[in-house]
Tab-separated table of C-alpha atoms and ligand atoms in Angstrom:
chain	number	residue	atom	x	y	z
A	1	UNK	CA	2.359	-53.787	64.215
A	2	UNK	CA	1.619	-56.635	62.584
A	3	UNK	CA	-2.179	-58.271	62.290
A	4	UNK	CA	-1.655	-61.987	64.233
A	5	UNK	CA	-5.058	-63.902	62.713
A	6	UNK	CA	-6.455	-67.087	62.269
A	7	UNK	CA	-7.147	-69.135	59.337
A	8	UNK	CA	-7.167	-72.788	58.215
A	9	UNK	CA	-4.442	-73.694	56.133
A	10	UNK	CA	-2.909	-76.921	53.884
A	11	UNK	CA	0.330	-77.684	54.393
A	12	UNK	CA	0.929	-79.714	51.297
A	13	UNK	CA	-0.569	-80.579	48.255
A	14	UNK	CA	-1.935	-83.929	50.299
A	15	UNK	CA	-2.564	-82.421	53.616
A	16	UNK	CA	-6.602	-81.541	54.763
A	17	UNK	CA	-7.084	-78.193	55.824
A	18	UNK	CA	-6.437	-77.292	59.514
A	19	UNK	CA	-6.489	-74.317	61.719
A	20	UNK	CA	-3.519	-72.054	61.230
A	21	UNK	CA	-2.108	-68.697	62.732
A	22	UNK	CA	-0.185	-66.143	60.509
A	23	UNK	CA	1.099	-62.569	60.429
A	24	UNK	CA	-1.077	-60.164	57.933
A	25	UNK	CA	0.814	-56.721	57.550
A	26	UNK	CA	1.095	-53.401	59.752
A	27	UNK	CA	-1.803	-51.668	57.823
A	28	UNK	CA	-0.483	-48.938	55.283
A	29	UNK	CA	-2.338	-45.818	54.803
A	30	UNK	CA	-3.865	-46.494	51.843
A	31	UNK	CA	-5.056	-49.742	53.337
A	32	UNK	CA	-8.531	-51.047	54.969
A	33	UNK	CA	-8.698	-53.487	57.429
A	34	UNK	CA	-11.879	-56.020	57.038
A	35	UNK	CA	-13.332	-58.470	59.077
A	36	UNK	CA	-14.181	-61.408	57.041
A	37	UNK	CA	-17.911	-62.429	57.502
A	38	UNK	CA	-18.379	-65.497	54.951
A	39	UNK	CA	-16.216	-67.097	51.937
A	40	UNK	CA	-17.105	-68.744	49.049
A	41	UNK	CA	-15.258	-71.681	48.116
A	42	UNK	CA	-14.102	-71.947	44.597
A	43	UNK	CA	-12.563	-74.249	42.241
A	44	UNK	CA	-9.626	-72.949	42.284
A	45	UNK	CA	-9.697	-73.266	45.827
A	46	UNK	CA	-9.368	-77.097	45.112
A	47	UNK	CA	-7.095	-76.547	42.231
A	48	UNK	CA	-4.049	-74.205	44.289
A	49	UNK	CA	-4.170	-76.005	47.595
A	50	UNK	CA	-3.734	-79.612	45.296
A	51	UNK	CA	-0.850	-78.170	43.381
A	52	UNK	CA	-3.194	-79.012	40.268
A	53	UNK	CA	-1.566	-76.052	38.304
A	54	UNK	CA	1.692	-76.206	39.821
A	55	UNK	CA	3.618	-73.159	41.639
A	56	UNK	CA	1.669	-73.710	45.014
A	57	UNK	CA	3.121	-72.450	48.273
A	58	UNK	CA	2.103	-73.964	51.684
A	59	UNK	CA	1.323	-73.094	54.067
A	60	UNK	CA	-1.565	-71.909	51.877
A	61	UNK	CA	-4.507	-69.974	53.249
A	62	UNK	CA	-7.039	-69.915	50.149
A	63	UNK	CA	-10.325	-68.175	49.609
A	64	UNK	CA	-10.749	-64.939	47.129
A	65	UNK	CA	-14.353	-64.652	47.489
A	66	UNK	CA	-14.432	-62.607	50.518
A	67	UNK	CA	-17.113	-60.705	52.045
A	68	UNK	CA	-16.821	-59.039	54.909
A	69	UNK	CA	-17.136	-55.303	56.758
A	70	UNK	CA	-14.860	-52.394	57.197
A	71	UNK	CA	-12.996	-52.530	60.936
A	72	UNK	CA	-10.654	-49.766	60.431
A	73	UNK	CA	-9.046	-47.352	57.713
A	74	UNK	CA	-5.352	-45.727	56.580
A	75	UNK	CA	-5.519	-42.497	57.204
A	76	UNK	CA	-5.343	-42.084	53.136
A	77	UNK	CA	-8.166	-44.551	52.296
A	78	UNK	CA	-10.791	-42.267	50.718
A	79	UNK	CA	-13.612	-44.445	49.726
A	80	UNK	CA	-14.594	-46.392	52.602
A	81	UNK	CA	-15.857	-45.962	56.233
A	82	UNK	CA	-15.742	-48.839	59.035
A	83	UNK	CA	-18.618	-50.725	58.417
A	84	UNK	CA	-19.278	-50.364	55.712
A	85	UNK	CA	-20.064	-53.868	53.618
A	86	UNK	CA	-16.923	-54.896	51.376
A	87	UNK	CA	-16.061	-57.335	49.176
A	88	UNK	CA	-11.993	-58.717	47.901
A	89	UNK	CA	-11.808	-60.974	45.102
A	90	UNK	CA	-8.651	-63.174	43.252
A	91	UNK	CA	-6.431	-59.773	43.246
A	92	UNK	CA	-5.346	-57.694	46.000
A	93	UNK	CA	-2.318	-55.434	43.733
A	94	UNK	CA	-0.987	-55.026	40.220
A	95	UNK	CA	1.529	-52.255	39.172
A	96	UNK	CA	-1.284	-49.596	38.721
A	97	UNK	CA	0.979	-48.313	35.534
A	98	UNK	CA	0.392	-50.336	32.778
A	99	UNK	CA	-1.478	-49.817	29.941
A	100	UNK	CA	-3.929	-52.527	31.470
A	101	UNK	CA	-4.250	-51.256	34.778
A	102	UNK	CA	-4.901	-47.588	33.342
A	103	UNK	CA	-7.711	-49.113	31.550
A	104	UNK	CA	-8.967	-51.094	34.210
A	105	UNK	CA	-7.624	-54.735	33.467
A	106	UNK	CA	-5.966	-55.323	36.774
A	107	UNK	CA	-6.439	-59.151	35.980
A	108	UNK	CA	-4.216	-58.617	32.864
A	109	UNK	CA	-1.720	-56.436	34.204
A	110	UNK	CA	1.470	-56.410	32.034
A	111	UNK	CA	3.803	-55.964	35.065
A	112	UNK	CA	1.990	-59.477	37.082
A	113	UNK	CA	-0.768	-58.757	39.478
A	114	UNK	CA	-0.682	-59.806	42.834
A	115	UNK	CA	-3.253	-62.661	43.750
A	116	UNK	CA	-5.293	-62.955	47.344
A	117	UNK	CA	-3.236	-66.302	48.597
A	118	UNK	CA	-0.349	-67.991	47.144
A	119	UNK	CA	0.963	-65.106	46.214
A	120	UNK	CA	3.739	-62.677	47.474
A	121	UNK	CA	3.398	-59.249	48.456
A	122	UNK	CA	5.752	-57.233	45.977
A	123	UNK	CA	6.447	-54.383	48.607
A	124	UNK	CA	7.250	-56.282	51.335
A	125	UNK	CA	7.943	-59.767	50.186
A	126	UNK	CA	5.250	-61.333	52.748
A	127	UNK	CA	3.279	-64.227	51.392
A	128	UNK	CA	-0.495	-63.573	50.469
A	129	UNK	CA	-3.256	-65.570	52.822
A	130	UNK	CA	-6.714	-65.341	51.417
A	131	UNK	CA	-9.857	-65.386	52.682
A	132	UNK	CA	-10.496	-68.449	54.784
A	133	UNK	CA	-9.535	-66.182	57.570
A	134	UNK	CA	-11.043	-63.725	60.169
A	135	UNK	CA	-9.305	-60.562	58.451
A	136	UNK	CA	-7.497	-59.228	55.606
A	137	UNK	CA	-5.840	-55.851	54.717
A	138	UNK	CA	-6.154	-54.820	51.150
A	139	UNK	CA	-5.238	-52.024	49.644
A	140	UNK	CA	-8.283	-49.881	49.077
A	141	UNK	CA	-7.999	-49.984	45.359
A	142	UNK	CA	-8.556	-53.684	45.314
A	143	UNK	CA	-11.657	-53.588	48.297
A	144	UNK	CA	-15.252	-52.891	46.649
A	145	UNK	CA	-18.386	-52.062	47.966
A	146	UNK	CA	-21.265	-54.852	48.128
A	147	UNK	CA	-25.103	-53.480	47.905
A	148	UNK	CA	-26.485	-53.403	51.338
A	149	UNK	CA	-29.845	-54.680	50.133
A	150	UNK	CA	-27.733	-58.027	48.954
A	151	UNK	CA	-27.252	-60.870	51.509
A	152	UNK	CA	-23.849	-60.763	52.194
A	153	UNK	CA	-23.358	-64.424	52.391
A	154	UNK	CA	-25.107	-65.337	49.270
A	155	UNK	CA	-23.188	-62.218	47.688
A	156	UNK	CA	-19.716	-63.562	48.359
A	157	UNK	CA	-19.642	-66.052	45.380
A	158	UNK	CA	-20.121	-62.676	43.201
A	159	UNK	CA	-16.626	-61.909	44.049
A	160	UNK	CA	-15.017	-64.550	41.669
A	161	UNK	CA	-18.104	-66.853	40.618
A	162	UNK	CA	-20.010	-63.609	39.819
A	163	UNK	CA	-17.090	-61.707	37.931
A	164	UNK	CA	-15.839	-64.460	36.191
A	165	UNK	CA	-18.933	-64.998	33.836
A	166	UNK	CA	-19.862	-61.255	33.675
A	167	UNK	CA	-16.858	-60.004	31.989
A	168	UNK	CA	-16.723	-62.554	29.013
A	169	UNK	CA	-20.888	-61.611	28.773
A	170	UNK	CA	-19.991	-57.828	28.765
A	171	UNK	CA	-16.839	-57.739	26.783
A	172	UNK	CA	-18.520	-59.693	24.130
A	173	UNK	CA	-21.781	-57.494	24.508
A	174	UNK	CA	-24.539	-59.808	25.796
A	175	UNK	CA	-28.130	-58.207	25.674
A	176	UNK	CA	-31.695	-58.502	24.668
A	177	UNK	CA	-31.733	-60.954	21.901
A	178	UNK	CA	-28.339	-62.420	22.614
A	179	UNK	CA	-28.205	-66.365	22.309
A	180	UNK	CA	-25.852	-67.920	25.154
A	181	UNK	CA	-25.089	-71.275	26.385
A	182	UNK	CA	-23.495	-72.025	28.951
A	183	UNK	CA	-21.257	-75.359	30.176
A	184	UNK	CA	-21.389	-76.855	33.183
A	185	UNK	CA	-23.773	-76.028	36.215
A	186	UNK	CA	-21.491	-75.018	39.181
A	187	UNK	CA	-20.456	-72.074	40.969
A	188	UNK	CA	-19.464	-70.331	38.020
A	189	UNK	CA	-22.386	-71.802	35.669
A	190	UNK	CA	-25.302	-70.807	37.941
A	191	UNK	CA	-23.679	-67.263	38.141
A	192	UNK	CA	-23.440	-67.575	34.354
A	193	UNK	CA	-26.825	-68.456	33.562
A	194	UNK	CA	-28.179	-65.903	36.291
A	195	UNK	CA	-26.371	-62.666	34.650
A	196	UNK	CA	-26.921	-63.782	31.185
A	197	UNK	CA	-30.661	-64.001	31.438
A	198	UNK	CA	-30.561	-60.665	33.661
A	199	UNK	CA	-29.047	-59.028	30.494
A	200	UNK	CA	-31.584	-59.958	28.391
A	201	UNK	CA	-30.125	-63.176	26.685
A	202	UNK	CA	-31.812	-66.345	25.928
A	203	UNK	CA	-30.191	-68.950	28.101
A	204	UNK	CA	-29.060	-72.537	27.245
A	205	UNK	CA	-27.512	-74.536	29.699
A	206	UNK	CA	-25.173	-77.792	28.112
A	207	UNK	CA	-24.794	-80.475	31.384
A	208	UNK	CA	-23.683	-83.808	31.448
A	209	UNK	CA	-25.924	-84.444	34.311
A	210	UNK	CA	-29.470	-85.112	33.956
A	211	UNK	CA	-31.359	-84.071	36.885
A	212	UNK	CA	-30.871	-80.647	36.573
A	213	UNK	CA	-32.875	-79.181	34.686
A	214	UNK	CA	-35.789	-77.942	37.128
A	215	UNK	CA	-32.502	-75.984	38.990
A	216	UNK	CA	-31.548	-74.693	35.427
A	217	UNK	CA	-34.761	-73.609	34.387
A	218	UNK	CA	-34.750	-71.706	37.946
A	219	UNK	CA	-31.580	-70.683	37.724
A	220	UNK	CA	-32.336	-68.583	34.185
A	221	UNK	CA	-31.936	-71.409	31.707
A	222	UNK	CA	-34.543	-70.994	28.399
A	223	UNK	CA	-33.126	-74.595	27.303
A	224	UNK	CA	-31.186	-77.537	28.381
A	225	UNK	CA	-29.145	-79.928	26.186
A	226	UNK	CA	-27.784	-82.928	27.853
A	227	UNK	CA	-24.113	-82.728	26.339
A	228	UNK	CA	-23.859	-86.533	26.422
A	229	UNK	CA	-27.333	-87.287	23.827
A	230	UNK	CA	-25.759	-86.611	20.495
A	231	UNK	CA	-29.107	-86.203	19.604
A	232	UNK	CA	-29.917	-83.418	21.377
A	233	UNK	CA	-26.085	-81.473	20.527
A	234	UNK	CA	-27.542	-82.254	16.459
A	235	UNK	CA	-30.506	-80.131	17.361
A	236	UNK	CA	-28.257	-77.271	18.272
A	237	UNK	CA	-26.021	-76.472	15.557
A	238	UNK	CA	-24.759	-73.351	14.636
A	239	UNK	CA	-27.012	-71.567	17.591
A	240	UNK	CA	-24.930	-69.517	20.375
A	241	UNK	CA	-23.264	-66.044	19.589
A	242	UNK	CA	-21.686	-66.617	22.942
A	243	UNK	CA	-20.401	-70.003	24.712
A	244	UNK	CA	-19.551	-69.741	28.319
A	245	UNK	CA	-17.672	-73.232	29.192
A	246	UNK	CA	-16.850	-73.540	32.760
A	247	UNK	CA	-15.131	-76.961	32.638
A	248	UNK	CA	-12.836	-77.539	34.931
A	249	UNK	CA	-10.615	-80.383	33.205
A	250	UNK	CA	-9.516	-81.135	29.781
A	251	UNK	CA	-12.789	-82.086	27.462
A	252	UNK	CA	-13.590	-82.084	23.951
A	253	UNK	CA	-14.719	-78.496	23.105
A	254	UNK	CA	-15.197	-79.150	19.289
A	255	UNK	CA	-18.597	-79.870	19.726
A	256	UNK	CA	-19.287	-77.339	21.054
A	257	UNK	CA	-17.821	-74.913	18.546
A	258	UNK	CA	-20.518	-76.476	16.101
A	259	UNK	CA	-23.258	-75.026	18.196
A	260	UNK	CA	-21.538	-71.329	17.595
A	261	UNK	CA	-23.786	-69.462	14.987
A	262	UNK	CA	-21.532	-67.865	12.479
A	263	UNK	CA	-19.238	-65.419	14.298
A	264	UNK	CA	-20.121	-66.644	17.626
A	265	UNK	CA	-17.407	-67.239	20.402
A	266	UNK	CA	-16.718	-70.224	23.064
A	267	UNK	CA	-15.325	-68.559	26.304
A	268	UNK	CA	-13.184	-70.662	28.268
A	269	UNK	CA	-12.519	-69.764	31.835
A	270	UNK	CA	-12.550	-73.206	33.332
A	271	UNK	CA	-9.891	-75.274	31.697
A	272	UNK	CA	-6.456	-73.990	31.833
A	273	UNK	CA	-4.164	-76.236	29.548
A	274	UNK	CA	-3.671	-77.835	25.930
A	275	UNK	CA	-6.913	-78.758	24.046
A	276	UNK	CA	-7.268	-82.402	23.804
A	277	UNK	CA	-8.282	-83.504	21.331
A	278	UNK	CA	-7.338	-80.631	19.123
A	279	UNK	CA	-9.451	-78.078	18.052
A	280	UNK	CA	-10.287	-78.570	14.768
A	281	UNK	CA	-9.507	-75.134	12.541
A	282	UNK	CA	-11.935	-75.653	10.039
A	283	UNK	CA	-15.576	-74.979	11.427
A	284	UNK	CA	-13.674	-71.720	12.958
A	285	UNK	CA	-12.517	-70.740	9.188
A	286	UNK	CA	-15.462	-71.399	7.400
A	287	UNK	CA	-17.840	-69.302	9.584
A	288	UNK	CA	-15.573	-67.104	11.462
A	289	UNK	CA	-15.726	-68.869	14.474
A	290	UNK	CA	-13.641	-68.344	17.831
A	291	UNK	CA	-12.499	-69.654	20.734
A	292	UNK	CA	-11.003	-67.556	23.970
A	293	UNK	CA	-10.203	-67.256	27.204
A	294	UNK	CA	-11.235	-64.678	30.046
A	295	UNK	CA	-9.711	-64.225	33.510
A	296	UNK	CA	-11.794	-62.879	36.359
A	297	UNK	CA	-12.422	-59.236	35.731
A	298	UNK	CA	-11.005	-55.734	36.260
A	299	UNK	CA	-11.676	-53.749	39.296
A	300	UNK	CA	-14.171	-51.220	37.956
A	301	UNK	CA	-16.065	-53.954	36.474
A	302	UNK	CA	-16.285	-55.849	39.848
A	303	UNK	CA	-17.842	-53.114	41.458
A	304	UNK	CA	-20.098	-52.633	38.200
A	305	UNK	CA	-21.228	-56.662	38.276
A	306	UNK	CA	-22.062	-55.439	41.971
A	307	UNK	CA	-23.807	-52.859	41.381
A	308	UNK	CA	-26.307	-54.310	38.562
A	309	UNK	CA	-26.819	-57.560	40.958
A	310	UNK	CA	-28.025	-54.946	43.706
A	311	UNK	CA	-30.059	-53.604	40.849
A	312	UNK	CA	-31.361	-57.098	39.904
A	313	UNK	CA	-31.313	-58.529	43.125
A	314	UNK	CA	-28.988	-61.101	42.248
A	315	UNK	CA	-27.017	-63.429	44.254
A	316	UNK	CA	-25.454	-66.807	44.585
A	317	UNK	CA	-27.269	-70.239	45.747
A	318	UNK	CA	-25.263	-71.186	48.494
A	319	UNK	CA	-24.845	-73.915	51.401
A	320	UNK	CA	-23.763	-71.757	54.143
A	321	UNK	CA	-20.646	-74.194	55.906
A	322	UNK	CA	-18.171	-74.001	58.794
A	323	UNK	CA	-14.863	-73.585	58.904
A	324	UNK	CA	-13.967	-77.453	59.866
A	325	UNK	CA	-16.879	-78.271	57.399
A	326	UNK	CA	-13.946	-77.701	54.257
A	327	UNK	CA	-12.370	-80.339	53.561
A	328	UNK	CA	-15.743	-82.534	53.793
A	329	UNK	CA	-17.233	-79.726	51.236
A	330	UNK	CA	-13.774	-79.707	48.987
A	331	UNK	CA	-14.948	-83.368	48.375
A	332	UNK	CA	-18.301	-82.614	47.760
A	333	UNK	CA	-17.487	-80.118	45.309
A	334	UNK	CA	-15.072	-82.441	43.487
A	335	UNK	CA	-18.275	-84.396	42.691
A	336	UNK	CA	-20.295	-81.901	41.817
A	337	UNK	CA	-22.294	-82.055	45.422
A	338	UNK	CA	-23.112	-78.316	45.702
A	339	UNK	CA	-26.084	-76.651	44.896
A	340	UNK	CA	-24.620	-74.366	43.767
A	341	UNK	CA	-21.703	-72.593	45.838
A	342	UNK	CA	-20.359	-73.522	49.297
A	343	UNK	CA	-19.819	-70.339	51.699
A	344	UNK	CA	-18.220	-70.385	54.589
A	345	UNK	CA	-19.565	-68.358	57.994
A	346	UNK	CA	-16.521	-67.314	59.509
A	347	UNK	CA	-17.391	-66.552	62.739
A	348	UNK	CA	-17.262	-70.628	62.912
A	349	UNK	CA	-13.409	-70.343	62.959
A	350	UNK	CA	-12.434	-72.225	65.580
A	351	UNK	CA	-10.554	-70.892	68.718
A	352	UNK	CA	-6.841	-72.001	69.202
B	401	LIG	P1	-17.666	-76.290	40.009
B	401	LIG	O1	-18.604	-75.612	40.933
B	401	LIG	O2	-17.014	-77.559	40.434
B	401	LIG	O3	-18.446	-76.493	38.609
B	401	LIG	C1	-17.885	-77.107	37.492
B	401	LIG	C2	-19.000	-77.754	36.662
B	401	LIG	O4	-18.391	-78.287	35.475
B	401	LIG	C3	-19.655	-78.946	37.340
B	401	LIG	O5	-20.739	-78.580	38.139
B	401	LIG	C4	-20.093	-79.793	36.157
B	401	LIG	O6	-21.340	-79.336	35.647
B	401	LIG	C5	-19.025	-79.515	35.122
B	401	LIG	N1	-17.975	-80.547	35.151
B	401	LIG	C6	-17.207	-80.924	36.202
B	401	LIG	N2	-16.320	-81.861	35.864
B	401	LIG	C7	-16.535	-82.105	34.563
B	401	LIG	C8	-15.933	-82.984	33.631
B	401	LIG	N3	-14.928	-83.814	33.971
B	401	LIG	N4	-16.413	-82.973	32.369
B	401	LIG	C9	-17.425	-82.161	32.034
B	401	LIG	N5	-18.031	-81.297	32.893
B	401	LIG	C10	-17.573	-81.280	34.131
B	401	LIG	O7	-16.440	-75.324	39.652
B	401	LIG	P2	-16.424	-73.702	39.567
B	401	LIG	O8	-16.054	-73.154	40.890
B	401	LIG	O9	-17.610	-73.251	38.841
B	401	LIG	O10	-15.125	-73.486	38.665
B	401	LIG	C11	-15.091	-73.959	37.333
B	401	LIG	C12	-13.696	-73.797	36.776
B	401	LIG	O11	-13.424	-72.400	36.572
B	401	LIG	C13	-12.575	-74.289	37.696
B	401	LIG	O12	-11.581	-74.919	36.906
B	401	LIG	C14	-12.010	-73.018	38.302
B	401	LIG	O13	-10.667	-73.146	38.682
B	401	LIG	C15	-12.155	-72.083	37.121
B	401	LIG	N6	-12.163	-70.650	37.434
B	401	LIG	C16	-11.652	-69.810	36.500
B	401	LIG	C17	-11.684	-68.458	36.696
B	401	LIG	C18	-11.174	-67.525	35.645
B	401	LIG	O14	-10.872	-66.386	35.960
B	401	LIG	N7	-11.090	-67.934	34.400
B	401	LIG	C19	-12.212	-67.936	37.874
B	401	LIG	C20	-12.764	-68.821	38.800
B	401	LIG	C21	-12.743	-70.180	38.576
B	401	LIG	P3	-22.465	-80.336	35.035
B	401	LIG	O15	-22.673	-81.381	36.073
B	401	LIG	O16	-23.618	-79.442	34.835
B	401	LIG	O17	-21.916	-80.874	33.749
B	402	LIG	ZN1	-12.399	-68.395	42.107
């Protein structure tokens, strides 16, 4: 049978957010079956139900940083218990075949992944609803295990805030000595500047908002240069091995490419879209600069970025909110009101 929940949904691109009931599927045996505890509200979250990137699908449930416990088990999941503490992130399938998905890159899967909400289910053609919701069923190969010494509210962020910035730091080998900036403090830059320093980097944070530095310097931040003092960008040239820019909207990034030390790479996982203005080829070519992208993070190193913030203690700052709270806190967030992550307590889903 199938799962009858609530959730709060958008109906269109212009529409605020509103309680909503949908079908989830008959649980399969390799599935688990979790009660959703808190969600963090991300960016994207703001980005899909707007139609910012196009493709959206309404009714449209979003939320992929889900925390929540086990409630029940196929009888081929192997890996988890009920009760157990889980998390879900952006990806609930990919085609488990590829040469991606054997080596752990479910978020680059060569066949298309399957995403949390606004997504469709590729064996049974069902829309996805994420995680503004009181339960999910994911396929045990996409569920992972949260510390039990972590708060789980605070630890929900980790699920796409969290993996977002620690796969660019550990694919490009961030450690003890390692000099990393990163742009913009929000959900993903406080999670950035948090894991860097845990690794052992020295920590720059680039804001255009003065003001936060004391939260910076808390946060993990050696250094911060306002981005708008051209002063202050002078004093930083040719610094960073790494550059994590969490943007969300078109900007300038060839300034920042001047304050990559020779070989050094800006990371973008905010901005998806044409540079404007253009990047500018020669500062890359005359000291082996780079510029890339990274997309969330693979499976195994989810549950590794777990594991290390149990180790470190690490977790998101949040603003705990409820459920009718979200389209107030979508606005908030579109101003840069949230110190640093909004999470929302689910058992504040209203009754229909
Ligand atoms: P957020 O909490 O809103 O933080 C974004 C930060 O960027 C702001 O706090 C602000 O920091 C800075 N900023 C905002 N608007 C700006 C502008 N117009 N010009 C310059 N700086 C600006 O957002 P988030 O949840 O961290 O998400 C950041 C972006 O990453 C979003 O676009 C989201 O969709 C994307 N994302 C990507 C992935 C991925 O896999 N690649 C995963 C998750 C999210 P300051 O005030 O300090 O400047
Ligand atoms: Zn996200």
């Amino acid at each position: 049978m199938a799962l009858n929940v609530r959730g709060y949904a958008t109906q269109s691109a212009q529409s605020a957010l509103g309680l909503f009931r949908f079908d989830r599927r008959e649980p399969r045996a390799t599935d688990v079956v979790i009660d959703i505890l808190y969600c963090g509200v991300c960016h994207s979250d703001i980005h899909n139900a707007r139609n910012d990137w196009g493709g959206a699908n309404y009714p449209m449930v979003p939320g992929h940083e889900i925390v929540g416990r086990v409630r029940q088990v196929g009888a081929a999941v192997t890996r988890f218990k009920v009760g157990e503490a889980v998390g879900v992130g952006c990806l609930v399938d990919s085609c488990q075949h590829c040469g991606a998905c054997a080596r752990g890159l479910e978020q680059y899967c060569e066949n298309g992944f399957t995403l949390t909400y606004n997504d469709v289910d590729p064996h049974d053609g069902m829309p996805t609803f994420g995680g503004y919701s009181e339960r999910i069923v994911v396929s045990e190969k996409f569920v992972v295990k949260v510390p039990e010494n972590l708060d789980l509210a605070s630890a929900a962020p980790l699920l796409c805030a969290g993996i977002t910035t620690w796969s660019p730091l550990r694919h490009w080998k961030v450690g003890t000595g390692s000099k990393v900036a990163v742009v913009g403090l929000g959900g993903l830059g406080h999670m950035a500047l948090k894991l860097a320093k845990a690794l052992g980097a020295e920590v720059t944070l680039f804001t255009r908002s003065a003001g936060k530095e004391d939260d910076a310097r808390r946060l993990g931040a050696d250094h911060i240069v306002l981005s708008t003092d051209a002063v202050q960008m002078t004093g930083v040239q040719n610094v960073f091995d790494l550059i994590v820019d969490t943007v969300p909207y078109v900007h300038d990034v060839n300034p920042y490419v001047a304050t990559l030390a020779i070989g050094g790479t800006l990371v973008l996982v905010g901005y998806l879209g044409p540079l404007e203005p253009m990047l500018n080829s020669a500062p890359m070519v005359m000291n082996r600069k780079a510029v890339a992208g990274s997309l969330i993070g693979g499976l195994p190193e989810t549950q590794e970025m777990l594991d290390f913030c149990g180790q470190h203690g690490i977790t998101s700052d949040i603003e705990v909110i409820r459920m009718e709270d979200i389209n107030v806190s979508f606005e908030r967030m579109l101003k840069s009101d949230v110190k640093y992550r909004f999470v929302i307590e689910m058992t504040s889903l209203p009754a229909d």
